[in-house]
Every structure is written in C-alpha cells, then in structure tokens.
Amino acid sequence: MNFQELRPQVEQILQDSNIDVKQRMTQVCELLEQNISYYDWVGFYFKNGNKEELKLKAFAGEPTDHEIIPFGKGICGQVAVSNQNFVVPDVKAQDNYIACSINVKAEIVIPLFVNGENVGQIDIDSHTADPFTAEDEEFLVWVNQKVAEIL
Ligand code: SME
C-alpha cells in the first residue's frame, strides 16, 4: 500500500473516539508496520512528564528493552533535543545509537510538535539498508501532525 492510500486509513483510526488515544496510536503503528514492507518496528515516544527522557507510548513490532530513553542518547534522544528529522541510512555508521535488535539496518525519527513544542516522536526501524526517502519524511511529518490534533 502506498502513502496516498494509507493517509485516509490513518485519519479514520485517529478519529475513532470509541477507543482511547493510546489504542489509536497503537493501531496506526500496526497499520504502518503491516503495510510498508521496509517498516519493521514503528513506535511513538513522548517526553516523560517533567523528566529529561522519552517514554514509549505505543508501538508495533518486537517488544523493546528501551522503553525509557534519556534526552541526548541514541537517535531518539538526539531528536528530542535537536527538533530535527533524523534519517539514518546505516545504523552501524552512528556512534550515538541504541541497538534494539541486531536485524535493524536503518532508522528514521521524526519529531512530533504540539503548538510548536517538541513533545515526542515517531520512530521507525528497518531491516532493509538505506530504505527511507523524502517521501517517508513527508508522510511521517503528516502522520505526526494528525496525531498532534488528538493529543
Ligand atoms: N534505536 C533507537 C532506540 C529505540 S529502538 O529503535 C526501538 C535509538 O538509537 O534511539
């Protein structure tokens, strides 16, 4: 399924007020993980209260040991402080990287803004080398904007 086909499905899930926000976000993770061949783990991390750390809120794929990530650590922790998209074509080339699985070859992390504040992020791991393009970034920025609307 391509990104254009996925957009209305993402919107439909996020607008379903019969289920809570966390469940809706889990369903979005599952939708993306199941329909984009090179998305092997999809999760949303958010700032954990007043702490300078991220906490995993929703995900699809293998459970991870890294449910809490300090700001500045790993790709996710760097995005928490940089406010910038981070596309990693080859995780082996990164010094500041937290490995979740030996199968992961590439990663993309896109910050999620509410009223201009970086409150969280979507994180995708891929078992395919160098799979992400500007289209992924554009789509994931859009997904985060849609999630921000229901937070
Ligand atoms: N690889 C991430 C950690 C989170 S896992 O990918 C689920 C990082 O370096 O921040």
CSV table of C-alpha atoms and ligand atoms in Angstrom, one decimal:
chain,number,residue,atom,x,y,z
A,1,MET,CA,0.0,0.0,0.0
A,2,ASN,CA,1.4,3.4,-0.9
A,3,PHE,CA,1.4,6.6,1.3
A,4,GLN,CA,-1.6,8.1,-0.5
A,5,GLU,CA,-3.7,5.0,0.2
A,6,LEU,CA,-2.6,5.0,3.9
A,7,ARG,CA,-3.5,8.6,4.6
A,8,PRO,CA,-7.3,8.1,4.8
A,9,GLN,CA,-6.8,5.0,6.9
A,10,VAL,CA,-4.6,6.9,9.4
A,11,GLU,CA,-7.2,9.6,9.6
A,12,GLN,CA,-10.0,7.0,10.2
A,13,ILE,CA,-8.1,5.4,13.0
A,14,LEU,CA,-7.2,8.7,14.7
A,15,GLN,CA,-10.8,9.9,14.5
A,16,ASP,CA,-12.3,6.8,16.2
A,17,SER,CA,-13.4,8.3,19.6
A,18,ASN,CA,-14.7,4.9,20.7
A,19,ILE,CA,-11.1,3.9,21.7
A,20,ASP,CA,-8.6,5.8,23.7
A,21,VAL,CA,-5.7,7.8,22.2
A,22,LYS,CA,-3.1,5.2,23.1
A,23,GLN,CA,-5.0,2.4,21.4
A,24,ARG,CA,-5.5,4.6,18.3
A,25,MET,CA,-1.8,5.3,18.2
A,26,THR,CA,-1.0,1.5,18.5
A,27,GLN,CA,-3.4,0.9,15.6
A,28,VAL,CA,-1.5,3.5,13.5
A,29,CYS,CA,1.8,1.8,14.3
A,30,GLU,CA,0.3,-1.6,13.3
A,31,LEU,CA,-1.1,-0.1,10.1
A,32,LEU,CA,2.3,1.2,9.0
A,33,GLU,CA,4.3,-1.8,10.2
A,34,GLN,CA,1.9,-4.2,8.3
A,35,ASN,CA,1.6,-2.2,5.1
A,36,ILE,CA,5.0,-0.7,4.4
A,37,SER,CA,7.4,-3.6,3.6
A,38,TYR,CA,10.5,-1.9,5.0
A,39,TYR,CA,8.9,-0.7,8.2
A,40,ASP,CA,9.8,-3.4,10.7
A,41,TRP,CA,9.2,-1.6,14.0
A,42,VAL,CA,7.1,1.5,14.5
A,43,GLY,CA,6.7,3.4,17.8
A,44,PHE,CA,5.8,6.7,19.4
A,45,TYR,CA,7.9,8.0,22.2
A,46,PHE,CA,6.9,11.1,24.3
A,47,LYS,CA,8.6,13.3,26.9
A,48,ASN,CA,8.1,11.6,30.2
A,49,GLY,CA,6.4,14.3,32.4
A,50,ASN,CA,8.9,16.8,33.6
A,51,LYS,CA,11.9,14.4,33.2
A,52,GLU,CA,14.5,14.8,30.5
A,53,GLU,CA,13.7,11.4,29.0
A,54,LEU,CA,11.4,9.8,26.4
A,55,LYS,CA,8.9,7.1,27.3
A,56,LEU,CA,7.5,4.6,24.8
A,57,LYS,CA,3.7,5.1,24.5
A,58,ALA,CA,2.6,2.9,21.6
A,59,PHE,CA,4.4,0.5,19.1
A,60,ALA,CA,4.1,-2.4,16.7
A,61,GLY,CA,6.8,-5.0,16.2
A,62,GLU,CA,9.0,-6.8,18.6
A,63,PRO,CA,8.9,-5.5,22.2
A,64,THR,CA,11.9,-3.4,23.1
A,65,ASP,CA,14.0,-3.1,26.3
A,66,HIS,CA,14.3,0.6,25.5
A,67,GLU,CA,11.0,2.0,26.8
A,68,ILE,CA,12.8,4.9,28.5
A,69,ILE,CA,15.5,6.8,26.6
A,70,PRO,CA,17.4,9.8,28.2
A,71,PHE,CA,17.4,13.0,26.2
A,72,GLY,CA,20.6,13.1,24.1
A,73,LYS,CA,21.0,9.3,24.0
A,74,GLY,CA,20.6,7.3,20.7
A,75,ILE,CA,18.9,8.6,17.6
A,76,CYS,CA,15.7,9.2,19.5
A,77,GLY,CA,17.3,11.1,22.4
A,78,GLN,CA,19.1,13.3,19.9
A,79,VAL,CA,15.9,14.2,18.1
A,80,ALA,CA,14.3,15.1,21.5
A,81,VAL,CA,16.9,17.9,21.7
A,82,SER,CA,17.6,18.8,18.0
A,83,ASN,CA,13.9,19.2,17.0
A,84,GLN,CA,15.0,17.9,13.6
A,85,ASN,CA,14.2,14.9,11.4
A,86,PHE,CA,16.9,12.3,11.7
A,87,VAL,CA,17.3,9.8,8.8
A,88,VAL,CA,19.9,7.1,9.4
A,89,PRO,CA,20.6,5.0,6.2
A,90,ASP,CA,23.1,2.8,8.1
A,91,VAL,CA,22.9,2.4,11.9
A,92,LYS,CA,26.4,1.0,12.0
A,93,ALA,CA,27.8,4.3,11.0
A,94,GLN,CA,26.3,6.1,14.1
A,95,ASP,CA,28.3,6.5,17.3
A,96,ASN,CA,25.4,7.6,19.4
A,97,TYR,CA,23.0,4.8,18.6
A,98,ILE,CA,20.9,2.4,20.9
A,99,ALA,CA,20.5,-1.0,19.3
A,100,CYS,CA,17.1,-2.6,19.8
A,101,SER,CA,17.7,-5.6,17.5
A,102,ILE,CA,20.7,-7.0,15.6
A,103,ASN,CA,18.4,-7.1,12.5
A,104,VAL,CA,18.0,-3.3,12.3
A,105,LYS,CA,19.9,-1.7,9.5
A,106,ALA,CA,18.3,1.7,9.2
A,107,GLU,CA,16.2,4.1,11.2
A,108,ILE,CA,14.1,7.3,10.8
A,109,VAL,CA,12.9,9.5,13.7
A,110,ILE,CA,10.6,12.5,13.1
A,111,PRO,CA,9.7,14.9,16.0
A,112,LEU,CA,6.1,15.5,16.9
A,113,PHE,CA,5.1,19.1,17.7
A,114,VAL,CA,2.1,20.4,19.6
A,115,ASN,CA,1.8,24.2,19.5
A,116,GLY,CA,5.4,24.4,18.3
A,117,GLU,CA,6.8,22.3,21.2
A,118,ASN,CA,8.7,19.1,20.5
A,119,VAL,CA,6.7,16.7,22.7
A,120,GLY,CA,7.5,13.3,21.2
A,121,GLN,CA,8.4,11.5,18.0
A,122,ILE,CA,7.7,8.6,15.7
A,123,ASP,CA,10.5,6.1,15.3
A,124,ILE,CA,10.8,3.5,12.5
A,125,ASP,CA,13.4,0.7,12.4
A,126,SER,CA,14.1,-1.1,9.1
A,127,HIS,CA,15.7,-4.4,8.4
A,128,THR,CA,16.5,-3.0,4.9
A,129,ALA,CA,19.6,-0.9,4.3
A,130,ASP,CA,19.0,2.7,3.3
A,131,PRO,CA,15.3,2.4,2.5
A,132,PHE,CA,14.0,5.9,3.5
A,133,THR,CA,13.4,8.8,1.1
A,134,ALA,CA,12.0,12.3,1.3
A,135,GLU,CA,8.5,10.7,0.7
A,136,ASP,CA,8.8,8.8,4.0
A,137,GLU,CA,9.8,12.0,5.8
A,138,GLU,CA,6.8,13.9,4.3
A,139,PHE,CA,4.4,11.1,5.1
A,140,LEU,CA,5.6,10.8,8.7
A,141,VAL,CA,5.6,14.5,9.3
A,142,TRP,CA,1.9,14.4,8.2
A,143,VAL,CA,1.2,11.4,10.5
A,144,ASN,CA,2.6,13.3,13.4
A,145,GLN,CA,0.5,16.4,12.6
A,146,LYS,CA,-2.6,14.3,12.6
A,147,VAL,CA,-1.6,12.6,16.0
A,148,ALA,CA,-0.9,16.1,17.4
A,149,GLU,CA,-4.6,17.1,16.6
A,150,ILE,CA,-5.9,14.4,19.1
A,151,LEU,CA,-3.5,15.0,22.0
B,1,SME,N1,17.5,2.9,18.0
B,1,SME,C1,16.9,3.9,18.9
B,1,SME,C2,16.3,3.3,20.1
B,1,SME,C3,14.9,2.9,20.1
B,1,SME,S1,14.7,1.5,19.2
B,1,SME,O1,14.9,1.7,17.8
B,1,SME,C4,13.1,1.0,19.4
B,1,SME,C5,17.9,5.0,19.2
B,1,SME,O2,19.1,4.9,18.8
B,1,SME,O3,17.5,6.0,19.8
